[in-house]
Short mmCIF file of C-alpha atoms and ligand atoms in Angstrom, two decimals:
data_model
loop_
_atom_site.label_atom_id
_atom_site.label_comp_id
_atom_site.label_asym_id
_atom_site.label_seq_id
_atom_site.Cartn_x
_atom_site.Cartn_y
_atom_site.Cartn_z
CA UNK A 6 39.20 -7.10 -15.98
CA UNK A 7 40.99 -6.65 -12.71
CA UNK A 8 40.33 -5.47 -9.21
CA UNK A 9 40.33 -1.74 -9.32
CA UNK A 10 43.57 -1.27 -6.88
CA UNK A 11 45.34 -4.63 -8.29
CA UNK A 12 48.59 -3.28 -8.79
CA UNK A 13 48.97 -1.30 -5.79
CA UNK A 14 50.99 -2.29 -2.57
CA UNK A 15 49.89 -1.26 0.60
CA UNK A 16 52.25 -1.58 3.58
CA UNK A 17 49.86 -1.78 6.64
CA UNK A 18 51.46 -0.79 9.71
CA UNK A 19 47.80 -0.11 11.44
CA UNK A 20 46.58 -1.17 14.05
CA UNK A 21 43.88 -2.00 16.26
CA UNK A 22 40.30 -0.88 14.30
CA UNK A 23 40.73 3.14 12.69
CA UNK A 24 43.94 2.22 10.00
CA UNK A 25 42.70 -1.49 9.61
CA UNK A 26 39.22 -0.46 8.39
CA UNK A 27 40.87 1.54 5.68
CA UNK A 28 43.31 -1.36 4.69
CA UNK A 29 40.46 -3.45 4.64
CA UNK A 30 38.74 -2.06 2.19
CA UNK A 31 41.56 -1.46 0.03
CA UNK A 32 42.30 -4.61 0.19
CA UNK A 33 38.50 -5.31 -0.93
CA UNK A 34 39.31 -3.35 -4.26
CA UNK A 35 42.45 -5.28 -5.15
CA UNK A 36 45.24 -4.08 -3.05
CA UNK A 37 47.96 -6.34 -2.19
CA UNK A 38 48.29 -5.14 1.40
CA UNK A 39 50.87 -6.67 3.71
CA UNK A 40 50.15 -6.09 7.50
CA UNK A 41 53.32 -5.90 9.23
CA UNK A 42 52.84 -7.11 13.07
CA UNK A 43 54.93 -7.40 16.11
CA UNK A 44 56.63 -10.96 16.20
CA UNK A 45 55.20 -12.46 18.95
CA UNK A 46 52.41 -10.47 19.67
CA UNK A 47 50.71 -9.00 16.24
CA UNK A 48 48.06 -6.45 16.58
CA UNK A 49 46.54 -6.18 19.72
CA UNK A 50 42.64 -7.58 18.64
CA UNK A 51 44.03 -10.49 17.74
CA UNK A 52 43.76 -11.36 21.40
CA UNK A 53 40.83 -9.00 22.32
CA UNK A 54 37.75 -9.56 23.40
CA UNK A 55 38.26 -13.34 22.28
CA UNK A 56 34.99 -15.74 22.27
CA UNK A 57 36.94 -18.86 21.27
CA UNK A 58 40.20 -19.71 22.77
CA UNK A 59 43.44 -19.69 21.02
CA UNK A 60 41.68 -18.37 17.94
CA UNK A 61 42.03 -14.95 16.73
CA UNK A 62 39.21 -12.59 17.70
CA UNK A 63 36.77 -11.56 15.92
CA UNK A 64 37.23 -8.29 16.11
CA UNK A 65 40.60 -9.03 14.44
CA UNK A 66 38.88 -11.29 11.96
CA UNK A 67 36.30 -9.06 10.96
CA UNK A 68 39.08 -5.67 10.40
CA UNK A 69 41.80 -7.71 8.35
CA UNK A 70 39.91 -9.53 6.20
CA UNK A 71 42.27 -10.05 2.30
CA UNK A 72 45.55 -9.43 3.64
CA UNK A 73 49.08 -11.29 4.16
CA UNK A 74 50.81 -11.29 7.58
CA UNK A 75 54.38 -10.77 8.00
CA UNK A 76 56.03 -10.46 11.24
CA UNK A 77 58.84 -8.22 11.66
CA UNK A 78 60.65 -6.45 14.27
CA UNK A 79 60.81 -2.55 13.53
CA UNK A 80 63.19 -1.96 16.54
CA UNK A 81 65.62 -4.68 15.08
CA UNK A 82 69.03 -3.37 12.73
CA UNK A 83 68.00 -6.28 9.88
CA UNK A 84 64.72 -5.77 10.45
CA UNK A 85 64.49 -2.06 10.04
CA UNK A 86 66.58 -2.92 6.95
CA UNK A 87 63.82 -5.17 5.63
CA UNK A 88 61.37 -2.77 6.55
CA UNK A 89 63.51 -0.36 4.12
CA UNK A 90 63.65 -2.53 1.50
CA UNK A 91 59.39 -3.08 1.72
CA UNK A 92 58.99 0.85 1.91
CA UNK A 93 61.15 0.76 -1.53
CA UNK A 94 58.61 -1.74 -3.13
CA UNK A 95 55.28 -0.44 -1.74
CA UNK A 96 52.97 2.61 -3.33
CA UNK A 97 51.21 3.41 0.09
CA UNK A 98 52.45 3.04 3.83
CA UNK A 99 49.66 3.07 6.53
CA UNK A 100 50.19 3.72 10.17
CA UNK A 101 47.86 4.78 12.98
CA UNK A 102 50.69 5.06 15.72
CA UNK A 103 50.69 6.78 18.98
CA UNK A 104 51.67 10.52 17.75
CA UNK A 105 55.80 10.10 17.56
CA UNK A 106 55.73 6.23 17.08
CA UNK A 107 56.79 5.99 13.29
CA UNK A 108 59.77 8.60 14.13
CA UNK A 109 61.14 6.62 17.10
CA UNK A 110 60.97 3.96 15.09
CA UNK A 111 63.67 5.66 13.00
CA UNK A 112 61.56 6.24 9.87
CA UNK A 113 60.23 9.54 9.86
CA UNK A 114 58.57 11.42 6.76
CA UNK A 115 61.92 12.66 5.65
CA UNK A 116 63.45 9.23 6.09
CA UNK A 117 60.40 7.47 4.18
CA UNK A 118 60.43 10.28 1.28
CA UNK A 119 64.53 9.66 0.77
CA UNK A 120 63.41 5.84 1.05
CA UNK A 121 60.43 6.03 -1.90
CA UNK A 122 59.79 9.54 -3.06
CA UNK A 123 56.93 8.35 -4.44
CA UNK A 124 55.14 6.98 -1.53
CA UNK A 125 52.38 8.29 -0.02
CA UNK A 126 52.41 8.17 3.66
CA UNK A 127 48.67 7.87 5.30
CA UNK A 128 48.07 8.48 8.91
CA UNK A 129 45.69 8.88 11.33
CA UNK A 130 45.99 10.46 14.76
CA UNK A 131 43.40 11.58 17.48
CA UNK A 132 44.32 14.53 16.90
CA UNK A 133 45.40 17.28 14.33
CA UNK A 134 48.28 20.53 15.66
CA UNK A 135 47.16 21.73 18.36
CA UNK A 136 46.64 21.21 21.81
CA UNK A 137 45.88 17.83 22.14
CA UNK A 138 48.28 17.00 18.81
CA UNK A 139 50.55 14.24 21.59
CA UNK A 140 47.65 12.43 22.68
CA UNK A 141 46.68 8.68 22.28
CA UNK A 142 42.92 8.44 21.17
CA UNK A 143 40.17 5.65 21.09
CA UNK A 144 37.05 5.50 19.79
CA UNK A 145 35.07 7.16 22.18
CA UNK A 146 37.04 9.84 23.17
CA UNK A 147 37.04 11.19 19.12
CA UNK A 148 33.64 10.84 19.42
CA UNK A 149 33.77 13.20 22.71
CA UNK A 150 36.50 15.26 21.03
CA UNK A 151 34.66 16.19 17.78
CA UNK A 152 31.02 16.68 18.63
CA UNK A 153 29.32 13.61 18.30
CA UNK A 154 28.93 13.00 22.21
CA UNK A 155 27.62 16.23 23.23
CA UNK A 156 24.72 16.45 20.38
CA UNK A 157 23.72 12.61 20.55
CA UNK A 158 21.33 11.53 23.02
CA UNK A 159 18.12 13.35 25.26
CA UNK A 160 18.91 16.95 26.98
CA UNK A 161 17.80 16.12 30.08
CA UNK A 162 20.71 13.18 30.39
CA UNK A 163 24.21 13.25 29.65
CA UNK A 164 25.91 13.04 26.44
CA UNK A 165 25.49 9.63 24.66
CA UNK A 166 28.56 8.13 22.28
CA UNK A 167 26.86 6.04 19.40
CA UNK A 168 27.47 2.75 18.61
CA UNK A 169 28.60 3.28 14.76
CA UNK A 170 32.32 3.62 15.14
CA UNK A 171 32.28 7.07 13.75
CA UNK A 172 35.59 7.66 15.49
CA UNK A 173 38.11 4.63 13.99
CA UNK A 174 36.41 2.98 11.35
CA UNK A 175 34.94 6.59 10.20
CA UNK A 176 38.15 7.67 10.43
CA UNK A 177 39.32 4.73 8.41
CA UNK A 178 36.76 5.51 5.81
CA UNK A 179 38.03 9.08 5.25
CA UNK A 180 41.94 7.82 5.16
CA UNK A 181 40.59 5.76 2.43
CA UNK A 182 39.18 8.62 0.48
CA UNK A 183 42.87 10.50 0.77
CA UNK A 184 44.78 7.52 -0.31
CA UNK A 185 43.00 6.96 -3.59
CA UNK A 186 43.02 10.60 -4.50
CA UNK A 187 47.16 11.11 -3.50
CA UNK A 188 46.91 8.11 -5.59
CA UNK A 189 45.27 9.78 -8.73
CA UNK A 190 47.50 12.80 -8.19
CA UNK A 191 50.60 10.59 -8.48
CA UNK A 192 49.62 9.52 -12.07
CA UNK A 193 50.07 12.83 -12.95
CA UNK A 194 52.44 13.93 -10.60
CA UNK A 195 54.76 11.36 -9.91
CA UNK A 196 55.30 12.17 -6.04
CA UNK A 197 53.94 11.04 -2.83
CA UNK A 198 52.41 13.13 -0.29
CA UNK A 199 51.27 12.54 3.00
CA UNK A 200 47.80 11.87 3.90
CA UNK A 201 46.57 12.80 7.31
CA UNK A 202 43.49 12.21 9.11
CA UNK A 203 42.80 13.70 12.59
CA UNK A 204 39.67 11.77 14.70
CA UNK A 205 38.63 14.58 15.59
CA UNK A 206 38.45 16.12 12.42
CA UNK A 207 36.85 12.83 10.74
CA UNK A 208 34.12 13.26 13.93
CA UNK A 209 33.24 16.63 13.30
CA UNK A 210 33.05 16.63 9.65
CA UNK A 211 30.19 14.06 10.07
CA UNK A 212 28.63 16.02 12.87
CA UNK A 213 28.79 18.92 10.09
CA UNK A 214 24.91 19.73 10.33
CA UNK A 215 25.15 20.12 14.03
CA UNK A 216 27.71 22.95 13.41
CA UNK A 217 25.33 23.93 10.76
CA UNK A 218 22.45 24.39 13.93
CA UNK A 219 25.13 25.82 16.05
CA UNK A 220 25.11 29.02 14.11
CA UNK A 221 21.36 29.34 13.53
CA UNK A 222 20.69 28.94 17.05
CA UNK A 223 22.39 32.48 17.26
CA UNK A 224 19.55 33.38 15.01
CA UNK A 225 16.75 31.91 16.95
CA UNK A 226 15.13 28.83 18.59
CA UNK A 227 15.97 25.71 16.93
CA UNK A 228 11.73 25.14 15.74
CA UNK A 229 12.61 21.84 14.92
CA UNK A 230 13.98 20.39 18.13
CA UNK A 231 11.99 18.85 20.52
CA UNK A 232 13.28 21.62 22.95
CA UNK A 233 10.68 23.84 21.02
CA UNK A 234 7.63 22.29 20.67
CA UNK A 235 8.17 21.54 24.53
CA UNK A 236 8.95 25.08 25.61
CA UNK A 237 12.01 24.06 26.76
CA UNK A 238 14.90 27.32 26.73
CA UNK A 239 17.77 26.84 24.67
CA UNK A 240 21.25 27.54 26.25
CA UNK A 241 24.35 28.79 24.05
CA UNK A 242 25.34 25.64 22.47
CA UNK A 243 23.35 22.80 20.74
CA UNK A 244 21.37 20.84 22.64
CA UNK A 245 20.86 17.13 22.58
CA UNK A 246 17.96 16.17 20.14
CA UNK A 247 17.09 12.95 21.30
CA UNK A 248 16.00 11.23 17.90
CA UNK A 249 14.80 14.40 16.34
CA UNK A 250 15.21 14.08 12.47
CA UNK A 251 18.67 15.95 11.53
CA UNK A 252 17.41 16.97 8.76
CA UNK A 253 14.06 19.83 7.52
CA UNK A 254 11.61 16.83 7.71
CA UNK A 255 10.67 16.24 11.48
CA UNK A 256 10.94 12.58 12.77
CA UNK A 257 10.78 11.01 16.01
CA UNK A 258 11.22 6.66 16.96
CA UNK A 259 7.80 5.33 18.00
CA UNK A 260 6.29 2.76 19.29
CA UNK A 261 5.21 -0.67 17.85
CA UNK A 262 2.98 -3.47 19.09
CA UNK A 263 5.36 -5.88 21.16
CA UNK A 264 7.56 -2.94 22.71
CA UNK A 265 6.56 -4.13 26.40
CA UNK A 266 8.78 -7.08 25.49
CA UNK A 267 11.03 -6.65 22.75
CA UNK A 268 13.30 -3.79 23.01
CA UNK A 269 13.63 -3.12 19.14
CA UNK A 270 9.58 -3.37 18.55
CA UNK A 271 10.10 0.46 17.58
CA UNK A 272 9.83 2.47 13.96
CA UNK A 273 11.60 5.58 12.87
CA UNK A 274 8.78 7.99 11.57
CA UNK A 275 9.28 10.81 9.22
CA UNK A 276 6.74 13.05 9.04
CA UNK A 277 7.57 14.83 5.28
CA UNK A 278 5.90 17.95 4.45
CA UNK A 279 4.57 16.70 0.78
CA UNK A 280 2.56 13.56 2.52
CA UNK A 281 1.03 15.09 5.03
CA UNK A 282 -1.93 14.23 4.12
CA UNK A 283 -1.50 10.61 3.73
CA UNK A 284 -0.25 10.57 7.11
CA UNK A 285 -3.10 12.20 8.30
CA UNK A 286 -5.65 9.63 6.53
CA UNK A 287 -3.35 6.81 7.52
CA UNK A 288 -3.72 7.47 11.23
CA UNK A 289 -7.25 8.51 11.29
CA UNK A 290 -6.81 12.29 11.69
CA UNK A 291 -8.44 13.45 8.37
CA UNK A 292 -9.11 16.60 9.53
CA UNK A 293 -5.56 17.85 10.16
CA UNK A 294 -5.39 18.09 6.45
CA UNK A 295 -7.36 21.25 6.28
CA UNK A 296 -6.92 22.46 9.73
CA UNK A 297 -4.69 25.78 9.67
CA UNK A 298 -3.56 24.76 13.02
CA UNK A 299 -1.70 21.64 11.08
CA UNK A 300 -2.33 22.20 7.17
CA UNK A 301 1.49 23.26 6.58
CA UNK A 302 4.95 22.30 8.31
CA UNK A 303 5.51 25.16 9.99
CA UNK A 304 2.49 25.53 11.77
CA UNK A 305 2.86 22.15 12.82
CA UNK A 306 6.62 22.94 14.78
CA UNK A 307 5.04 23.70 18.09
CA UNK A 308 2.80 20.57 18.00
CA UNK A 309 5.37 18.21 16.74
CA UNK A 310 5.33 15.92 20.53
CA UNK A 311 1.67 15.78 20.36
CA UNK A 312 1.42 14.42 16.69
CA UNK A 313 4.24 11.97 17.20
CA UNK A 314 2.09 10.87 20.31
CA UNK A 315 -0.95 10.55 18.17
CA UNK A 316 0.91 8.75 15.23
CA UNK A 317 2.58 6.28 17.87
CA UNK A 318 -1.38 5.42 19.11
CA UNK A 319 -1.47 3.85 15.92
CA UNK A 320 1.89 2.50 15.40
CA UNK A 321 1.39 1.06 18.59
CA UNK A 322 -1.28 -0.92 16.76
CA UNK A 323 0.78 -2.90 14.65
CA UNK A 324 4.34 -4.43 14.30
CA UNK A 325 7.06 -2.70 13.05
CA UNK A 326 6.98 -4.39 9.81
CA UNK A 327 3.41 -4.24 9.67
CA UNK A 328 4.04 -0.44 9.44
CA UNK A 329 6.19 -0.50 7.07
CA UNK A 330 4.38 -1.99 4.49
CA UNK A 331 1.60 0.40 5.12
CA UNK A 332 3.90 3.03 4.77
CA UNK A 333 5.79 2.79 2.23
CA UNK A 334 3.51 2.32 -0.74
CA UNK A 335 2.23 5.68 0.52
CA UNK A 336 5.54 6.83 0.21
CA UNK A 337 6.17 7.78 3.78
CA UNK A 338 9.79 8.07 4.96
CA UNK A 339 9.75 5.48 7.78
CA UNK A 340 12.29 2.51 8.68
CA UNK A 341 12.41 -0.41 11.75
CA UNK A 342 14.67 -0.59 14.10
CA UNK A 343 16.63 -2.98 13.25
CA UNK A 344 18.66 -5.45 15.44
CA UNK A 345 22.13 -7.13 14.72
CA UNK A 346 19.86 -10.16 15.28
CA UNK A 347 17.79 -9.52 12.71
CA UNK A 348 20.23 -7.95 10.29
CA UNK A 349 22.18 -11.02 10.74
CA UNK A 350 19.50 -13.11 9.80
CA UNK A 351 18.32 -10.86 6.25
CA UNK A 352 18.40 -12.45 3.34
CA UNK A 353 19.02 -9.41 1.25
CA UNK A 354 21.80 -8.29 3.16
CA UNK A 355 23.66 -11.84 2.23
CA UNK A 356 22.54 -11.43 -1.56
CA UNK A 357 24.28 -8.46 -1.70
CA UNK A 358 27.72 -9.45 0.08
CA UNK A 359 26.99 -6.72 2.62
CA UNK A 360 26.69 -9.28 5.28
CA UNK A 361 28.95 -12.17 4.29
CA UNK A 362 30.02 -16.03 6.32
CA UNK A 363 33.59 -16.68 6.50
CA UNK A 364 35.36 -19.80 7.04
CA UNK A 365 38.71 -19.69 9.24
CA UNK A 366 41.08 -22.02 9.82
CA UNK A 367 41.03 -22.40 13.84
CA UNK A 368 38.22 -20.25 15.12
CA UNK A 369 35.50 -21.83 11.67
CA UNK A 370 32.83 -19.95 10.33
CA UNK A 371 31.34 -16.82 11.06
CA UNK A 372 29.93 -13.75 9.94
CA UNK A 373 31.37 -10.45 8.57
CA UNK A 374 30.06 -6.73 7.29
CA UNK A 375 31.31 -7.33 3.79
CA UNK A 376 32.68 -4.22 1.51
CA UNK A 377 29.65 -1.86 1.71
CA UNK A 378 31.12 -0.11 -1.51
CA UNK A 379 29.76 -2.10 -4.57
CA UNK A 380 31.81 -1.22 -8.22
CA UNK A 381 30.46 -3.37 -10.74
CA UNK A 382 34.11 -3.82 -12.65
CA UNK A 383 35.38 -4.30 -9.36
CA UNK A 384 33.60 -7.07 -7.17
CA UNK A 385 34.25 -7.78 -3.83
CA UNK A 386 35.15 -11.49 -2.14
CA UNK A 387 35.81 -11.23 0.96
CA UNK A 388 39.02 -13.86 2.57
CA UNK A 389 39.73 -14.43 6.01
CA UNK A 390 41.98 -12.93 7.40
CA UNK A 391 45.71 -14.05 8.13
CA UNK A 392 47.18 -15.95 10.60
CA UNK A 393 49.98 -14.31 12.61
CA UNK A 394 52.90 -14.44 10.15
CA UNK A 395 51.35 -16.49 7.65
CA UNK A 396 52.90 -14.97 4.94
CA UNK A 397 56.30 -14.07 6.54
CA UNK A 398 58.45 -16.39 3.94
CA UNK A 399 56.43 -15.91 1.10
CA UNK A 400 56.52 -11.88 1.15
CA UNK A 401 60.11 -11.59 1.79
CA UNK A 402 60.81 -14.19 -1.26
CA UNK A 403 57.91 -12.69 -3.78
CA UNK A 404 58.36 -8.99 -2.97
CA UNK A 405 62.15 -8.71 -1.48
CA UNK A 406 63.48 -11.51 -3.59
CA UNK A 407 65.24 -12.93 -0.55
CA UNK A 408 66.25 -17.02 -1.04
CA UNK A 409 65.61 -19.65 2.25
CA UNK A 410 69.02 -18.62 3.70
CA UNK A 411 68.78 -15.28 3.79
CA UNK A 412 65.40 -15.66 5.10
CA UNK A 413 67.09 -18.12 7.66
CA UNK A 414 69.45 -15.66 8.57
CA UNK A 415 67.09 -12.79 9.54
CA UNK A 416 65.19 -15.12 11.88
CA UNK A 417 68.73 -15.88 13.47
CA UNK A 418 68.74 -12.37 14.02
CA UNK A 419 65.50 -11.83 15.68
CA UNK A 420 64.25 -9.97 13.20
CA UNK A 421 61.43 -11.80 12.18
CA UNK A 422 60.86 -13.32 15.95
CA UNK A 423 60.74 -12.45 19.29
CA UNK A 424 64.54 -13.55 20.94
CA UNK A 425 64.55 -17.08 21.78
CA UNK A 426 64.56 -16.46 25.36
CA UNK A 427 61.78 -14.54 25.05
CA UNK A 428 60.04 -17.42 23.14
CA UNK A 429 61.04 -19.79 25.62
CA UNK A 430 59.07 -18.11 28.70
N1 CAO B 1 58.10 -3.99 15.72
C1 CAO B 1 58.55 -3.39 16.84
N2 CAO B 1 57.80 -2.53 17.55
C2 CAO B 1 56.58 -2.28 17.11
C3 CAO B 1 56.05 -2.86 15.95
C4 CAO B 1 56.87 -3.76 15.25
N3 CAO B 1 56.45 -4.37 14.13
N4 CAO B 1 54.80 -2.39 15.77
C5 CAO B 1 54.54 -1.55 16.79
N5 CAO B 1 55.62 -1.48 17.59
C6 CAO B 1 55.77 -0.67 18.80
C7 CAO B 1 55.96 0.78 18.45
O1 CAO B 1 57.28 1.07 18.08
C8 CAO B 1 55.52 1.46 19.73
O2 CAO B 1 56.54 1.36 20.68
P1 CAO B 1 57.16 2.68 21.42
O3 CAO B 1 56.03 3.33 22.16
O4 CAO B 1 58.21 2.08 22.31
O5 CAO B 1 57.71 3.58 20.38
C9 CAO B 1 54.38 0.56 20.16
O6 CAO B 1 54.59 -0.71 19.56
C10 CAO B 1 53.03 1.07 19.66
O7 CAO B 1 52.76 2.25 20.29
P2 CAO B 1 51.30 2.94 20.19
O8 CAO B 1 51.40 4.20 20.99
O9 CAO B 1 50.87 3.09 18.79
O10 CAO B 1 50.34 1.85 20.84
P3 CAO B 1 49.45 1.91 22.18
O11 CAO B 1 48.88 0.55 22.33
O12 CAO B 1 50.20 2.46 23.33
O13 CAO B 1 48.29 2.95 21.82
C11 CAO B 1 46.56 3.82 20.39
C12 CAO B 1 47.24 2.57 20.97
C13 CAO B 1 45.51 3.36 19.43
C14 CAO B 1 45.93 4.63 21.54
C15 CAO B 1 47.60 4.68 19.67
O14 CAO B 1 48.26 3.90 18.71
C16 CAO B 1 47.00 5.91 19.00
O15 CAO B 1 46.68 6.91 19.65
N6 CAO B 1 46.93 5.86 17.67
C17 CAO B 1 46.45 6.99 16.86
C18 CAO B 1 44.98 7.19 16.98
C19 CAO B 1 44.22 5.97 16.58
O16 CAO B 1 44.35 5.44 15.51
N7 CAO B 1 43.33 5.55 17.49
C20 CAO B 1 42.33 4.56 17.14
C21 CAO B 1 42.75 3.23 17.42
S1 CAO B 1 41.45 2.16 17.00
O17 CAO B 1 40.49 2.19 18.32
#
């Protein structure tokens, strides 16, 4: 049996992290994706943020990961014709543009459909219509944008963006969704469609259950916020919850032996409703199992600071995996904070291909996130990623058909690289 998306050709016009995580990974399933890049220059994190010089980044390395390279000048006559002919041979075109990029480029959604009507166009902007529809987006401002900025961190400091890149790779994620499923609706249906994906929407649809709180606070205090328990008001909109569970089952990070020195010695503690009463035993407060005050969940909302303080005494006691494995026999909801040190370094995480090494031709090894989405008929190895225009002659000859002279002629052209001048400076 195959890779699940062998068969299906992706032309990757993305750029930079949001449209490359979503090539990525359908590149992990089988896709033959071809990532078309500026001659000369290529995506932009190929230079980024570089930690060994002359090599490609990492954070190039670790976003295009199972793809070919071609280089090819969009804003060149032959090569907007090659770029033609690749539209005519590919099932999906990705792009995550400035808004108005693709059209300048003379290949608008009317142009691509009269091209391939059965492509399916996939996009992402910062942005859906509206006011903001023209504007360039990164990471953080999505996060601002869609609700993740002013509901993360503690209400008595300023809004906090998160380090999980909710905005492009999240974004990435739910372009990835859409393609497959135009996908499916083209076996039936025979036409493309357009897929679009605004940051801002992608933000806010995983910041759903803050939306959810924004419309019971019109109902009443939020009981099971910190705000509460700490008589603090609440204003119109949803506060910060500083690491208040999101969820019915309170939880709160604590304290574990070592935090003086190591800045991750901490545990995530849920305190769930049906062990209550292990908790209680666990931490020496037998009595809170029959004390009204404490017996049920919601008598324990306006106490919640003071029994996280008491559970942390005794977390404070031991390590953070020493908790664990207290804790989770018992069957209480708890979990370390982990560090990219130490989820580097976990065995499990490399048995499952979730944290994988990669060898690379001038920068050598190092490590990746691996496909996080695990089909059994459809495993994932992960390949480095491509070299600038490493694939240049070999797509235009597999997938165009094009013979050494033609291929010759385009680069006379400058459609495959920058002017000579250019080069020459
Ligand atoms: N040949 C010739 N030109 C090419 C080319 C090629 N193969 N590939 C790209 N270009 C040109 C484009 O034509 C465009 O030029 P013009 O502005 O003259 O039309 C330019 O390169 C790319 O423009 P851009 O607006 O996409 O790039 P930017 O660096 O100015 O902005 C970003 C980057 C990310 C802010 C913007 O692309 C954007 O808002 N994208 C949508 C939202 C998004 O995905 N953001 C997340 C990015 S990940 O953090």
């Amino acid at each position: 049996m195959g890779k699940a998306l062998e068969g299906v050709r992706i032309l990757d016009l993305s750029h930079v992290q949001a449209g490359p995580t979503c090539t990525q990974l359908l590149a992990w399933f089988g896709a033959d994706v071809i990532k078309v890049e500026k001659p000369g220059e290529g995506d932009i994190t190929r230079g980024q943020l570089r930690d060994v010089p002359g090599a490609d980044s990492l954070y190039f390395t670790m976003l295009n990961h199972n793809k070919r390279s071609i280089t090819l000048d969009a804003k060149n006559p032959k090569g907007k014709e090659v770029l033609t002919a690749l539209i005519k041979s590919s099932d999906v075109l990705v792009e995550n543009f400035g808004p108005g990029v693709l059209d300048r480029m003379g290949f608008s959604w009317e142009k691509i459909q009269a091209i391939n009507p059965a492509i399916i166009v996939a996009s992402i902007k910062g942005f859906g219509p509206g006011p903001y529809e023209d504007c360039k987006v990164y990471e953080n401002v999505a996060q601002c944008t869609g609700g993740a900025a002013s509901t993360t961190g503690f209400d008595d400091g300023p809004p906090l963006v998160t380090g999980a890149q909710i905005g492009d790779s999240g974004s990435g994620l739910h372009l990835a969704l859409g393609i497959v499923t135009a996908l499916y609706q083209r076996t039936v249906t025979g036409k493309g469609q357009k897929v679009s994906v605004a940051m801002q929407d992608g933000v806010l649809n995983l910041c759903r259950v803050k939306l959810r709180d924004q419309q019971r606070l019109g109902k009443g205090a939020l009981k099971e916020y910190p705000q509460f328990a700490e008589g603090r008001p609440f204003g119109e909109a949803v506060p910060r919850a500083g690491n208040a569970s999101g969820g019915g089952q309170p939880g709160w990070i604590l304290k574990c032996k070592g935090y003086e020195t190591d800045p991750n010695a901490y545990i995530y503690f849920i305190t769930q409703a049906p062990v209550w009463d292990k908790i209680c035993k666990v931490i020496g407060k037998p009595e809170w199992i029959e004390d009204p005050g404490f017996a049920t969940a919601e008598a324990r909302l306006d106490k919640l600071r003071m029994i996280f303080d008491t559970i942390e005494a005794w977390t404070k006691t031991k390590t953070k995996f020493e908790v664990m494995d207290i804790c989770n026999p018992l069957n209480i909801p708890c979990g370390p904070i982990l560090s990219m040190k130490e989820l580097a370094d976990e065995p499990s995480l490399r048995a499952t291909g979730t944290v994988v090494e990669v060898d690379h031709p001038t920068r050598g090894k190092y490590l990746t996130v691996g496909n996080p989405i695990k089909l059994s008929e459809s495993p994932t190895e992960v390949a480095r990623s491509p070299l600038l225009g490493e694939h240049t002659d070999e797509i235009l000859a597999e997938v165009l058909g094009l013979d050494d002279n033609a291929i010759s002629e385009l680069r006379e052209a400058g459609a495959l690289e920058p002017p000579r001048r250019q080069a020459a400076e």
